[in-house]
GROMACS .gro file of C-alpha atoms in nm:
model
  460
    1UNK     CA    1   0.473  -1.006  -0.619
    2UNK     CA    2   0.634  -0.804  -0.891
    3UNK     CA    3   0.955  -0.742  -1.073
    4UNK     CA    4   1.127  -0.444  -1.229
    5UNK     CA    5   1.428  -0.467  -1.457
    6UNK     CA    6   1.608  -0.154  -1.570
    7UNK     CA    7   1.842  -0.193  -1.866
    8UNK     CA    8   2.105   0.065  -1.950
    9UNK     CA    9   2.240   0.080  -2.306
   10UNK     CA   10   2.029  -0.212  -2.433
   11UNK     CA   11   1.827  -0.146  -2.748
   12UNK     CA   12   1.616  -0.459  -2.755
   13UNK     CA   13   1.509  -0.747  -2.538
   14UNK     CA   14   1.434  -1.092  -2.681
   15UNK     CA   15   1.160  -1.286  -2.505
   16UNK     CA   16   1.163  -1.664  -2.479
   17UNK     CA   17   0.941  -1.827  -2.738
   18UNK     CA   18   0.626  -1.978  -2.592
   19UNK     CA   19   0.595  -2.354  -2.653
   20UNK     CA   20   0.316  -2.452  -2.890
   21UNK     CA   21   0.173  -2.684  -2.626
   22UNK     CA   22   0.054  -2.376  -2.437
   23UNK     CA   23  -0.187  -2.292  -2.718
   24UNK     CA   24  -0.510  -2.379  -2.534
   25UNK     CA   25  -0.411  -2.476  -2.183
   26UNK     CA   26  -0.355  -2.288  -1.861
   27UNK     CA   27   0.015  -2.306  -1.795
   28UNK     CA   28   0.265  -2.198  -1.536
   29UNK     CA   29   0.620  -2.197  -1.664
   30UNK     CA   30   0.873  -2.348  -1.429
   31UNK     CA   31   1.237  -2.382  -1.519
   32UNK     CA   32   1.169  -2.394  -1.892
   33UNK     CA   33   0.918  -2.683  -1.878
   34UNK     CA   34   0.546  -2.630  -1.899
   35UNK     CA   35   0.302  -2.835  -1.688
   36UNK     CA   36  -0.038  -2.837  -1.850
   37UNK     CA   37  -0.379  -2.830  -1.690
   38UNK     CA   38  -0.728  -2.854  -1.834
   39UNK     CA   39  -0.916  -2.527  -1.840
   40UNK     CA   40  -1.283  -2.511  -1.750
   41UNK     CA   41  -1.534  -2.251  -1.646
   42UNK     CA   42  -1.510  -2.352  -1.280
   43UNK     CA   43  -1.141  -2.266  -1.284
   44UNK     CA   44  -1.176  -1.910  -1.409
   45UNK     CA   45  -1.175  -1.743  -1.069
   46UNK     CA   46  -0.872  -1.940  -0.958
   47UNK     CA   47  -0.678  -1.819  -1.261
   48UNK     CA   48  -0.699  -1.455  -1.163
   49UNK     CA   49  -0.344  -1.324  -1.098
   50UNK     CA   50  -0.419  -1.252  -0.733
   51UNK     CA   51  -0.503  -1.620  -0.681
   52UNK     CA   52  -0.206  -1.773  -0.858
   53UNK     CA   53   0.131  -1.851  -0.699
   54UNK     CA   54   0.375  -1.602  -0.848
   55UNK     CA   55   0.694  -1.733  -1.006
   56UNK     CA   56   0.981  -1.517  -1.121
   57UNK     CA   57   0.978  -1.707  -1.452
   58UNK     CA   58   0.605  -1.750  -1.463
   59UNK     CA   59   0.368  -1.703  -1.752
   60UNK     CA   60  -0.003  -1.741  -1.702
   61UNK     CA   61  -0.219  -1.793  -2.006
   62UNK     CA   62  -0.575  -1.908  -2.027
   63UNK     CA   63  -0.797  -1.980  -2.326
   64UNK     CA   64  -1.157  -2.071  -2.267
   65UNK     CA   65  -1.347  -2.187  -2.575
   66UNK     CA   66  -1.679  -2.297  -2.432
   67UNK     CA   67  -2.033  -2.277  -2.560
   68UNK     CA   68  -2.336  -2.211  -2.339
   69UNK     CA   69  -2.336  -2.576  -2.228
   70UNK     CA   70  -1.967  -2.567  -2.140
   71UNK     CA   71  -1.869  -2.800  -2.425
   72UNK     CA   72  -1.548  -2.720  -2.611
   73UNK     CA   73  -1.576  -2.605  -2.970
   74UNK     CA   74  -1.286  -2.761  -3.153
   75UNK     CA   75  -1.253  -2.824  -3.524
   76UNK     CA   76  -1.129  -3.163  -3.640
   77UNK     CA   77  -0.797  -3.000  -3.721
   78UNK     CA   78  -0.773  -2.853  -3.372
   79UNK     CA   79  -0.861  -3.193  -3.223
   80UNK     CA   80  -0.577  -3.360  -3.413
   81UNK     CA   81  -0.333  -3.092  -3.298
   82UNK     CA   82  -0.455  -3.126  -2.940
   83UNK     CA   83  -0.408  -3.506  -2.958
   84UNK     CA   84  -0.049  -3.457  -3.069
   85UNK     CA   85   0.001  -3.203  -2.792
   86UNK     CA   86  -0.137  -3.445  -2.533
   87UNK     CA   87   0.103  -3.718  -2.653
   88UNK     CA   88   0.395  -3.477  -2.620
   89UNK     CA   89   0.278  -3.378  -2.274
   90UNK     CA   90   0.255  -3.741  -2.160
   91UNK     CA   91   0.610  -3.804  -2.282
   92UNK     CA   92   0.733  -3.493  -2.101
   93UNK     CA   93   0.555  -3.590  -1.779
   94UNK     CA   94   0.728  -3.925  -1.793
   95UNK     CA   95   1.066  -3.748  -1.777
   96UNK     CA   96   0.983  -3.549  -1.464
   97UNK     CA   97   1.156  -3.633  -1.139
   98UNK     CA   98   0.947  -3.697  -0.829
   99UNK     CA   99   1.045  -3.350  -0.705
  100UNK     CA  100   0.925  -3.186  -1.027
  101UNK     CA  101   0.602  -3.381  -1.021
  102UNK     CA  102   0.521  -3.279  -0.663
  103UNK     CA  103   0.607  -2.911  -0.713
  104UNK     CA  104   0.403  -2.896  -1.034
  105UNK     CA  105   0.112  -3.048  -0.847
  106UNK     CA  106   0.151  -2.777  -0.585
  107UNK     CA  107   0.161  -2.500  -0.848
  108UNK     CA  108  -0.167  -2.625  -0.994
  109UNK     CA  109  -0.344  -2.643  -0.658
  110UNK     CA  110  -0.531  -2.313  -0.690
  111UNK     CA  111  -0.698  -2.432  -1.010
  112UNK     CA  112  -0.900  -2.670  -0.794
  113UNK     CA  113  -0.900  -2.493  -0.456
  114UNK     CA  114  -0.967  -2.121  -0.521
  115UNK     CA  115  -0.822  -1.881  -0.267
  116UNK     CA  116  -1.050  -1.774   0.016
  117UNK     CA  117  -0.970  -1.569   0.322
  118UNK     CA  118  -0.968  -1.742   0.658
  119UNK     CA  119  -0.756  -1.961   0.883
  120UNK     CA  120  -0.974  -2.272   0.898
  121UNK     CA  121  -0.761  -2.480   0.662
  122UNK     CA  122  -0.436  -2.378   0.830
  123UNK     CA  123  -0.571  -2.439   1.180
  124UNK     CA  124  -0.665  -2.793   1.082
  125UNK     CA  125  -0.336  -2.857   0.904
  126UNK     CA  126  -0.129  -2.718   1.189
  127UNK     CA  127  -0.306  -2.937   1.445
  128UNK     CA  128  -0.274  -3.250   1.229
  129UNK     CA  129   0.099  -3.182   1.192
  130UNK     CA  130   0.135  -3.162   1.571
  131UNK     CA  131   0.116  -2.781   1.619
  132UNK     CA  132   0.492  -2.746   1.542
  133UNK     CA  133   0.496  -2.365   1.570
  134UNK     CA  134   0.348  -2.367   1.918
  135UNK     CA  135   0.607  -2.594   2.076
  136UNK     CA  136   0.793  -2.442   2.376
  137UNK     CA  137   1.126  -2.544   2.222
  138UNK     CA  138   1.077  -2.317   1.919
  139UNK     CA  139   1.094  -1.936   1.920
  140UNK     CA  140   0.900  -1.769   1.637
  141UNK     CA  141   0.969  -1.421   1.501
  142UNK     CA  142   0.661  -1.315   1.301
  143UNK     CA  143   0.718  -1.030   1.053
  144UNK     CA  144   0.459  -0.833   0.855
  145UNK     CA  145   0.472  -0.506   0.660
  146UNK     CA  146   0.409  -0.345   0.325
  147UNK     CA  147   0.778  -0.308   0.244
  148UNK     CA  148   1.095  -0.439   0.405
  149UNK     CA  149   0.959  -0.753   0.572
  150UNK     CA  150   1.160  -0.991   0.352
  151UNK     CA  151   1.481  -0.797   0.409
  152UNK     CA  152   1.424  -0.776   0.786
  153UNK     CA  153   1.348  -1.149   0.797
  154UNK     CA  154   1.671  -1.236   0.613
  155UNK     CA  155   1.885  -1.003   0.823
  156UNK     CA  156   1.738  -1.143   1.145
  157UNK     CA  157   1.783  -1.506   1.041
  158UNK     CA  158   2.138  -1.446   0.917
  159UNK     CA  159   2.245  -1.290   1.247
  160UNK     CA  160   2.087  -1.565   1.456
  161UNK     CA  161   2.273  -1.824   1.249
  162UNK     CA  162   2.600  -1.638   1.311
  163UNK     CA  163   2.526  -1.660   1.683
  164UNK     CA  164   2.505  -2.038   1.671
  165UNK     CA  165   2.130  -2.095   1.645
  166UNK     CA  166   1.970  -2.343   1.407
  167UNK     CA  167   1.735  -2.112   1.218
  168UNK     CA  168   1.441  -2.176   0.989
  169UNK     CA  169   1.345  -1.896   0.747
  170UNK     CA  170   1.015  -1.881   0.558
  171UNK     CA  171   0.979  -1.609   0.293
  172UNK     CA  172   0.781  -1.550  -0.026
  173UNK     CA  173   0.772  -1.532  -0.317
  174UNK     CA  174   1.083  -1.701  -0.449
  175UNK     CA  175   1.313  -1.564  -0.718
  176UNK     CA  176   1.455  -1.870  -0.896
  177UNK     CA  177   1.362  -2.187  -0.710
  178UNK     CA  178   1.063  -2.290  -0.501
  179UNK     CA  179   1.304  -2.419  -0.237
  180UNK     CA  180   1.417  -2.063  -0.159
  181UNK     CA  181   1.095  -2.013   0.035
  182UNK     CA  182   1.203  -2.256   0.307
  183UNK     CA  183   1.560  -2.228   0.434
  184UNK     CA  184   1.756  -2.371   0.724
  185UNK     CA  185   2.072  -2.188   0.827
  186UNK     CA  186   2.081  -1.989   0.507
  187UNK     CA  187   2.041  -2.283   0.270
  188UNK     CA  188   1.724  -2.374   0.080
  189UNK     CA  189   1.590  -2.714   0.173
  190UNK     CA  190   1.692  -2.996  -0.060
  191UNK     CA  191   1.482  -3.157  -0.331
  192UNK     CA  192   1.482  -3.474  -0.122
  193UNK     CA  193   1.336  -3.285   0.174
  194UNK     CA  194   1.067  -3.136  -0.049
  195UNK     CA  195   0.983  -3.482  -0.183
  196UNK     CA  196   0.945  -3.630   0.163
  197UNK     CA  197   0.768  -3.353   0.351
  198UNK     CA  198   0.551  -3.217   0.068
  199UNK     CA  199   0.417  -3.566  -0.004
  200UNK     CA  200   0.336  -3.605   0.364
  201UNK     CA  201   0.157  -3.268   0.362
  202UNK     CA  202  -0.042  -3.365   0.053
  203UNK     CA  203  -0.134  -3.694   0.221
  204UNK     CA  204  -0.274  -3.511   0.524
  205UNK     CA  205  -0.481  -3.278   0.304
  206UNK     CA  206  -0.622  -3.565   0.098
  207UNK     CA  207  -0.688  -3.795   0.394
  208UNK     CA  208  -0.867  -3.524   0.593
  209UNK     CA  209  -1.031  -3.360   0.290
  210UNK     CA  210  -0.873  -3.018   0.351
  211UNK     CA  211  -0.907  -2.795   0.039
  212UNK     CA  212  -0.582  -2.611   0.111
  213UNK     CA  213  -0.447  -2.353  -0.132
  214UNK     CA  214  -0.094  -2.314  -0.271
  215UNK     CA  215   0.019  -2.078   0.004
  216UNK     CA  216  -0.148  -2.277   0.281
  217UNK     CA  217   0.020  -2.599   0.170
  218UNK     CA  218   0.354  -2.421   0.132
  219UNK     CA  219   0.322  -2.267   0.479
  220UNK     CA  220   0.228  -2.604   0.632
  221UNK     CA  221   0.522  -2.762   0.450
  222UNK     CA  222   0.758  -2.506   0.605
  223UNK     CA  223   0.622  -2.571   0.954
  224UNK     CA  224   0.653  -2.947   0.902
  225UNK     CA  225   1.012  -2.919   0.776
  226UNK     CA  226   1.121  -2.691   1.060
  227UNK     CA  227   0.976  -2.927   1.321
  228UNK     CA  228   1.125  -3.241   1.171
  229UNK     CA  229   1.466  -3.080   1.115
  230UNK     CA  230   1.488  -2.947   1.472
  231UNK     CA  231   1.527  -2.572   1.426
  232UNK     CA  232   1.550  -2.355   1.737
  233UNK     CA  233   1.422  -2.026   1.592
  234UNK     CA  234   1.177  -1.971   1.306
  235UNK     CA  235   1.173  -1.636   1.124
  236UNK     CA  236   0.834  -1.615   0.959
  237UNK     CA  237   0.738  -1.363   0.690
  238UNK     CA  238   0.367  -1.312   0.624
  239UNK     CA  239   0.241  -1.359   0.271
  240UNK     CA  240  -0.038  -1.099   0.254
  241UNK     CA  241  -0.165  -0.877   0.533
  242UNK     CA  242  -0.145  -1.047   0.869
  243UNK     CA  243  -0.478  -1.111   1.039
  244UNK     CA  244  -0.598  -1.374   0.790
  245UNK     CA  245  -0.259  -1.476   0.652
  246UNK     CA  246  -0.181  -1.849   0.658
  247UNK     CA  247   0.120  -1.787   0.883
  248UNK     CA  248  -0.101  -1.634   1.153
  249UNK     CA  249  -0.191  -1.959   1.327
  250UNK     CA  250   0.111  -1.906   1.555
  251UNK     CA  251  -0.039  -1.855   1.901
  252UNK     CA  252   0.254  -1.717   2.097
  253UNK     CA  253   0.541  -1.574   1.892
  254UNK     CA  254   0.853  -1.457   2.071
  255UNK     CA  255   0.828  -1.128   1.883
  256UNK     CA  256   0.590  -0.967   1.632
  257UNK     CA  257   0.745  -0.714   1.393
  258UNK     CA  258   0.565  -0.470   1.163
  259UNK     CA  259   0.815  -0.301   0.933
  260UNK     CA  260   0.610  -0.041   0.743
  261UNK     CA  261   0.259   0.033   0.623
  262UNK     CA  262   0.171   0.152   0.273
  263UNK     CA  263  -0.119   0.126   0.031
  264UNK     CA  264  -0.124  -0.227  -0.115
  265UNK     CA  265  -0.378  -0.502  -0.183
  266UNK     CA  266  -0.645  -0.240  -0.117
  267UNK     CA  267  -0.929  -0.466  -0.237
  268UNK     CA  268  -0.841  -0.714   0.037
  269UNK     CA  269  -0.673  -0.516   0.315
  270UNK     CA  270  -0.860  -0.185   0.293
  271UNK     CA  271  -0.828   0.146   0.112
  272UNK     CA  272  -0.658   0.351   0.385
  273UNK     CA  273  -0.328   0.325   0.571
  274UNK     CA  274  -0.519   0.284   0.897
  275UNK     CA  275  -0.728  -0.008   0.772
  276UNK     CA  276  -0.420  -0.182   0.633
  277UNK     CA  277  -0.239  -0.125   0.964
  278UNK     CA  278  -0.518  -0.306   1.149
  279UNK     CA  279  -0.484  -0.604   0.914
  280UNK     CA  280  -0.106  -0.615   0.960
  281UNK     CA  281  -0.157  -0.573   1.334
  282UNK     CA  282  -0.342  -0.903   1.332
  283UNK     CA  283  -0.010  -1.077   1.401
  284UNK     CA  284   0.009  -0.910   1.743
  285UNK     CA  285  -0.065  -1.164   2.017
  286UNK     CA  286  -0.149  -1.152   2.385
  287UNK     CA  287   0.152  -1.142   2.614
  288UNK     CA  288   0.401  -1.097   2.329
  289UNK     CA  289   0.637  -0.813   2.249
  290UNK     CA  290   0.581  -0.598   1.940
  291UNK     CA  291   0.833  -0.397   1.738
  292UNK     CA  292   0.729  -0.144   1.474
  293UNK     CA  293   0.925   0.058   1.220
  294UNK     CA  294   0.895   0.434   1.187
  295UNK     CA  295   0.683   0.430   0.870
  296UNK     CA  296   0.363   0.309   1.036
  297UNK     CA  297   0.053   0.479   1.187
  298UNK     CA  298   0.180   0.442   1.543
  299UNK     CA  299  -0.142   0.531   1.725
  300UNK     CA  300  -0.340   0.267   1.534
  301UNK     CA  301  -0.089  -0.007   1.617
  302UNK     CA  302  -0.059   0.105   1.979
  303UNK     CA  303  -0.435   0.074   2.017
  304UNK     CA  304  -0.424  -0.266   1.846
  305UNK     CA  305  -0.151  -0.383   2.085
  306UNK     CA  306  -0.352  -0.266   2.386
  307UNK     CA  307  -0.669  -0.441   2.269
  308UNK     CA  308  -0.479  -0.765   2.209
  309UNK     CA  309  -0.301  -0.731   2.545
  310UNK     CA  310   0.050  -0.742   2.401
  311UNK     CA  311   0.316  -0.722   2.670
  312UNK     CA  312   0.477  -0.409   2.522
  313UNK     CA  313   0.516  -0.219   2.195
  314UNK     CA  314   0.858  -0.085   2.100
  315UNK     CA  315   0.992   0.147   1.834
  316UNK     CA  316   1.353   0.115   1.722
  317UNK     CA  317   1.455   0.425   1.920
  318UNK     CA  318   1.327   0.259   2.238
  319UNK     CA  319   1.571  -0.028   2.187
  320UNK     CA  320   1.867   0.127   2.005
  321UNK     CA  321   1.852   0.484   2.130
  322UNK     CA  322   1.785   0.792   1.919
  323UNK     CA  323   1.873   0.754   1.554
  324UNK     CA  324   2.175   0.951   1.435
  325UNK     CA  325   2.194   1.146   1.114
  326UNK     CA  326   2.004   0.946   0.852
  327UNK     CA  327   2.199   0.812   0.556
  328UNK     CA  328   2.055   1.021   0.275
  329UNK     CA  329   2.058   0.956  -0.097
  330UNK     CA  330   2.036   1.261  -0.321
  331UNK     CA  331   1.773   1.225  -0.593
  332UNK     CA  332   1.685   1.451  -0.883
  333UNK     CA  333   1.392   1.619  -0.711
  334UNK     CA  334   1.450   1.540  -0.345
  335UNK     CA  335   1.677   1.383  -0.089
  336UNK     CA  336   1.560   1.052   0.052
  337UNK     CA  337   1.675   0.792   0.301
  338UNK     CA  338   1.832   0.461   0.205
  339UNK     CA  339   1.564   0.205   0.294
  340UNK     CA  340   1.822  -0.064   0.371
  341UNK     CA  341   1.939   0.142   0.668
  342UNK     CA  342   1.586   0.135   0.814
  343UNK     CA  343   1.554  -0.240   0.748
  344UNK     CA  344   1.887  -0.303   0.922
  345UNK     CA  345   1.782  -0.090   1.215
  346UNK     CA  346   1.455  -0.282   1.257
  347UNK     CA  347   1.639  -0.615   1.239
  348UNK     CA  348   1.896  -0.496   1.496
  349UNK     CA  349   1.624  -0.390   1.740
  350UNK     CA  350   1.440  -0.718   1.685
  351UNK     CA  351   1.753  -0.919   1.765
  352UNK     CA  352   1.811  -0.733   2.091
  353UNK     CA  353   1.451  -0.789   2.201
  354UNK     CA  354   1.470  -1.152   2.094
  355UNK     CA  355   1.786  -1.206   2.296
  356UNK     CA  356   1.594  -1.172   2.625
  357UNK     CA  357   1.335  -1.428   2.516
  358UNK     CA  358   1.593  -1.679   2.391
  359UNK     CA  359   1.805  -1.645   2.706
  360UNK     CA  360   1.503  -1.702   2.931
  361UNK     CA  361   1.394  -1.998   2.718
  362UNK     CA  362   1.737  -2.163   2.744
  363UNK     CA  363   1.763  -2.106   3.120
  364UNK     CA  364   1.418  -2.255   3.183
  365UNK     CA  365   1.504  -2.568   2.984
  366UNK     CA  366   1.863  -2.602   3.096
  367UNK     CA  367   2.008  -2.537   2.752
  368UNK     CA  368   2.321  -2.351   2.648
  369UNK     CA  369   2.272  -1.973   2.644
  370UNK     CA  370   2.394  -1.826   2.315
  371UNK     CA  371   2.454  -1.453   2.334
  372UNK     CA  372   2.403  -1.238   2.027
  373UNK     CA  373   2.695  -0.995   2.028
  374UNK     CA  374   2.704  -0.641   1.893
  375UNK     CA  375   2.959  -0.745   1.628
  376UNK     CA  376   2.738  -1.034   1.516
  377UNK     CA  377   2.444  -0.799   1.477
  378UNK     CA  378   2.646  -0.540   1.284
  379UNK     CA  379   2.778  -0.800   1.043
  380UNK     CA  380   2.462  -1.009   1.023
  381UNK     CA  381   2.231  -0.726   0.916
  382UNK     CA  382   2.457  -0.623   0.628
  383UNK     CA  383   2.312  -0.900   0.412
  384UNK     CA  384   2.059  -0.798   0.145
  385UNK     CA  385   1.813  -1.024  -0.035
  386UNK     CA  386   1.843  -1.068  -0.412
  387UNK     CA  387   1.655  -0.827  -0.640
  388UNK     CA  388   1.662  -0.537  -0.398
  389UNK     CA  389   1.834  -0.286  -0.628
  390UNK     CA  390   2.064  -0.568  -0.734
  391UNK     CA  391   2.309  -0.447  -0.998
  392UNK     CA  392   2.482  -0.671  -1.250
  393UNK     CA  393   2.673  -0.633  -1.575
  394UNK     CA  394   2.563  -0.848  -1.870
  395UNK     CA  395   2.762  -0.882  -2.196
  396UNK     CA  396   2.534  -0.826  -2.494
  397UNK     CA  397   2.556  -0.796  -2.872
  398UNK     CA  398   2.437  -0.450  -2.980
  399UNK     CA  399   2.354  -0.345  -3.334
  400UNK     CA  400   2.547  -0.030  -3.427
  401UNK     CA  401   2.398   0.243  -3.647
  402UNK     CA  402   2.601   0.122  -3.947
  403UNK     CA  403   2.448  -0.225  -3.913
  404UNK     CA  404   2.754  -0.391  -3.764
  405UNK     CA  405   2.740  -0.591  -3.444
  406UNK     CA  406   2.936  -0.485  -3.141
  407UNK     CA  407   2.970  -0.625  -2.792
  408UNK     CA  408   2.879  -0.406  -2.500
  409UNK     CA  409   2.845  -0.448  -2.127
  410UNK     CA  410   2.489  -0.370  -2.021
  411UNK     CA  411   2.415  -0.269  -1.664
  412UNK     CA  412   2.098  -0.440  -1.538
  413UNK     CA  413   1.923  -0.348  -1.213
  414UNK     CA  414   1.676  -0.593  -1.059
  415UNK     CA  415   1.422  -0.482  -0.801
  416UNK     CA  416   1.098  -0.624  -0.661
  417UNK     CA  417   0.922  -0.289  -0.607
  418UNK     CA  418   0.547  -0.353  -0.631
  419UNK     CA  419   0.364  -0.065  -0.465
  420UNK     CA  420   0.374   0.317  -0.499
  421UNK     CA  421   0.596   0.366  -0.195
  422UNK     CA  422   0.861   0.122  -0.317
  423UNK     CA  423   0.828   0.226  -0.681
  424UNK     CA  424   0.887   0.590  -0.594
  425UNK     CA  425   1.199   0.502  -0.401
  426UNK     CA  426   1.324   0.282  -0.685
  427UNK     CA  427   1.292   0.557  -0.945
  428UNK     CA  428   1.469   0.809  -0.722
  429UNK     CA  429   1.744   0.557  -0.656
  430UNK     CA  430   1.786   0.490  -1.029
  431UNK     CA  431   1.807   0.860  -1.106
  432UNK     CA  432   2.057   0.929  -0.832
  433UNK     CA  433   2.272   0.627  -0.919
  434UNK     CA  434   2.269   0.690  -1.295
  435UNK     CA  435   2.215   1.067  -1.338
  436UNK     CA  436   2.379   1.088  -1.681
  437UNK     CA  437   2.223   0.782  -1.847
  438UNK     CA  438   1.946   0.858  -2.096
  439UNK     CA  439   1.900   0.531  -2.290
  440UNK     CA  440   1.716   0.335  -2.023
  441UNK     CA  441   1.481   0.043  -2.083
  442UNK     CA  442   1.247  -0.061  -1.804
  443UNK     CA  443   1.061  -0.393  -1.799
  444UNK     CA  444   0.788  -0.428  -1.537
  445UNK     CA  445   0.577  -0.725  -1.431
  446UNK     CA  446   0.301  -0.684  -1.174
  447UNK     CA  447  -0.004  -0.874  -1.055
  448UNK     CA  448  -0.345  -0.731  -1.142
  449UNK     CA  449  -0.425  -0.653  -0.777
  450UNK     CA  450  -0.147  -0.392  -0.754
  451UNK     CA  451  -0.199  -0.018  -0.786
  452UNK     CA  452  -0.109  -0.029  -1.154
  453UNK     CA  453  -0.231   0.321  -1.236
  454UNK     CA  454  -0.028   0.498  -0.969
  455UNK     CA  455   0.281   0.281  -1.016
  456UNK     CA  456   0.273   0.347  -1.391
  457UNK     CA  457   0.238   0.720  -1.325
  458UNK     CA  458   0.552   0.707  -1.109
  459UNK     CA  459   0.743   0.516  -1.377
  460UNK     CA  460   0.646   0.762  -1.650
   0.00000   0.00000   0.00000
C-alpha cells in the first residue's frame, strides 16, 4: 500500500516521462504500457486511491472535463488529437497478449464496480467455484495484522514447502508482477494459468451478474487456482482489516494469526487500536486455534476469541517458551527491536501449532504424515519478502561540482512502510544503519487513506 525509497549520495532522480496518450484518460501504468479507460462522472468515486488496485509502478491520473449535463467540452483541435490518440490505443491493444488483455481488464474493474464493504460477492463466488477453501483436504492459515502479516505468511509458506507440502500463498499487493500475489511452492503462477483461471472467474461473474471488485476477483482467482492445482496448505494474507475482507469467507481455518495492531485505515477500521483489533479479530472462527503477536491489545482479542468460541488463543511464549534477550538495534534516540525477529517468532509458533492439525488431518485420511522439523523451521523463517529494508547498490552518473560527470555507487533502500508504527521503525533503522550519511534523498508514495500527516511528521 505504499513505498519508501531512500537514496544515499544521489543528487537527482529522473522520472519516467508520461505518455501523451494519458492526457485526458484515467490510466494505470503496467509494465511500461498504458491501458486507457473512458472517464465519466459515475467513475469518480471508484478512482479514489483507496478504491484502486495499487501497483508498484502505478500512476493514477484523472481528468474530468464535463459540463452540467455531463457532456465533454472539447475543442476541434482537442478532438483531432483525441482521435489520433484513440487510433494509437487501438494499435497498441492489438499487440497485447491474452494475458495482458485479461490483467488490464482486471485492473480496470473498479472503474465499473466501486468498492463496497461486505462479503456478499465473495460468498457467491466461492460457492459457484465449489467452496474450494472449505474442503477437508485443504488446511488454511489465515493471517491478519497491521504490520508483519506478509512476512509471516511468506515465512510460514516457505517452511511448509521445505517440509514437503504443496503450498499455496496469497499475498498483496505485488511489487513487480501481478502473478506474485498467487504463488505455489514459492513460484508465482504462470501467465498461462492466469489466462485460464482468470477467464473462468470472469465468466462466472458475468454469467451470474456478480459486480465483483478487483480484490474480490483476485481472491476468487487465487482460491480457484489453489483448488485446481491441488495444494495441501493455503497461507492466506488478508487485504484490509479482517471481518469484511474478501478472504474472510473461509469457514474453518486450521489457524488464525494476528501479527500486530496499529493505527491504519482509520476511516474504515476505526480510530482506536481497540476498534481496529475487533476488525482484525473478525478472522477468528469457532472451534479454531488463534495465535497473536505481542504488539496487540490482548484483552480485546481474548474477548473476541471467547465470543466466537475459538478453541484456544495462544501467544508466542505459550508455544515457544519465554522469549530470550531481544535482538536490539541501537537508534539515534532509542534502542528498538528488530521487527524481523518478531515476525520469525510468530511464524515459528504458527508452524508448531499447525503441525498438530496437519498430522491429525493426514491420519484421518490415511495420508503420509510430514513432520515439520526444528531445523526446517529455523531455516524456513529466515526468508524475508522484497522491499522490507531491502538494500541494493546502483551505479549512477553523478554531476561533480566542477561540472564533470563521475560514476558513483548509490546505496538504495526499499521499504513498504505505510503507517506510523512502521515508518517510525524505518527511520530509526535508517539512522542506525547509516549514522554518518548526511546526503539522503527519500522518495515516498502513499495512498490517500494513510495517516499522511503523522507519517510525514516522522519523516521530517
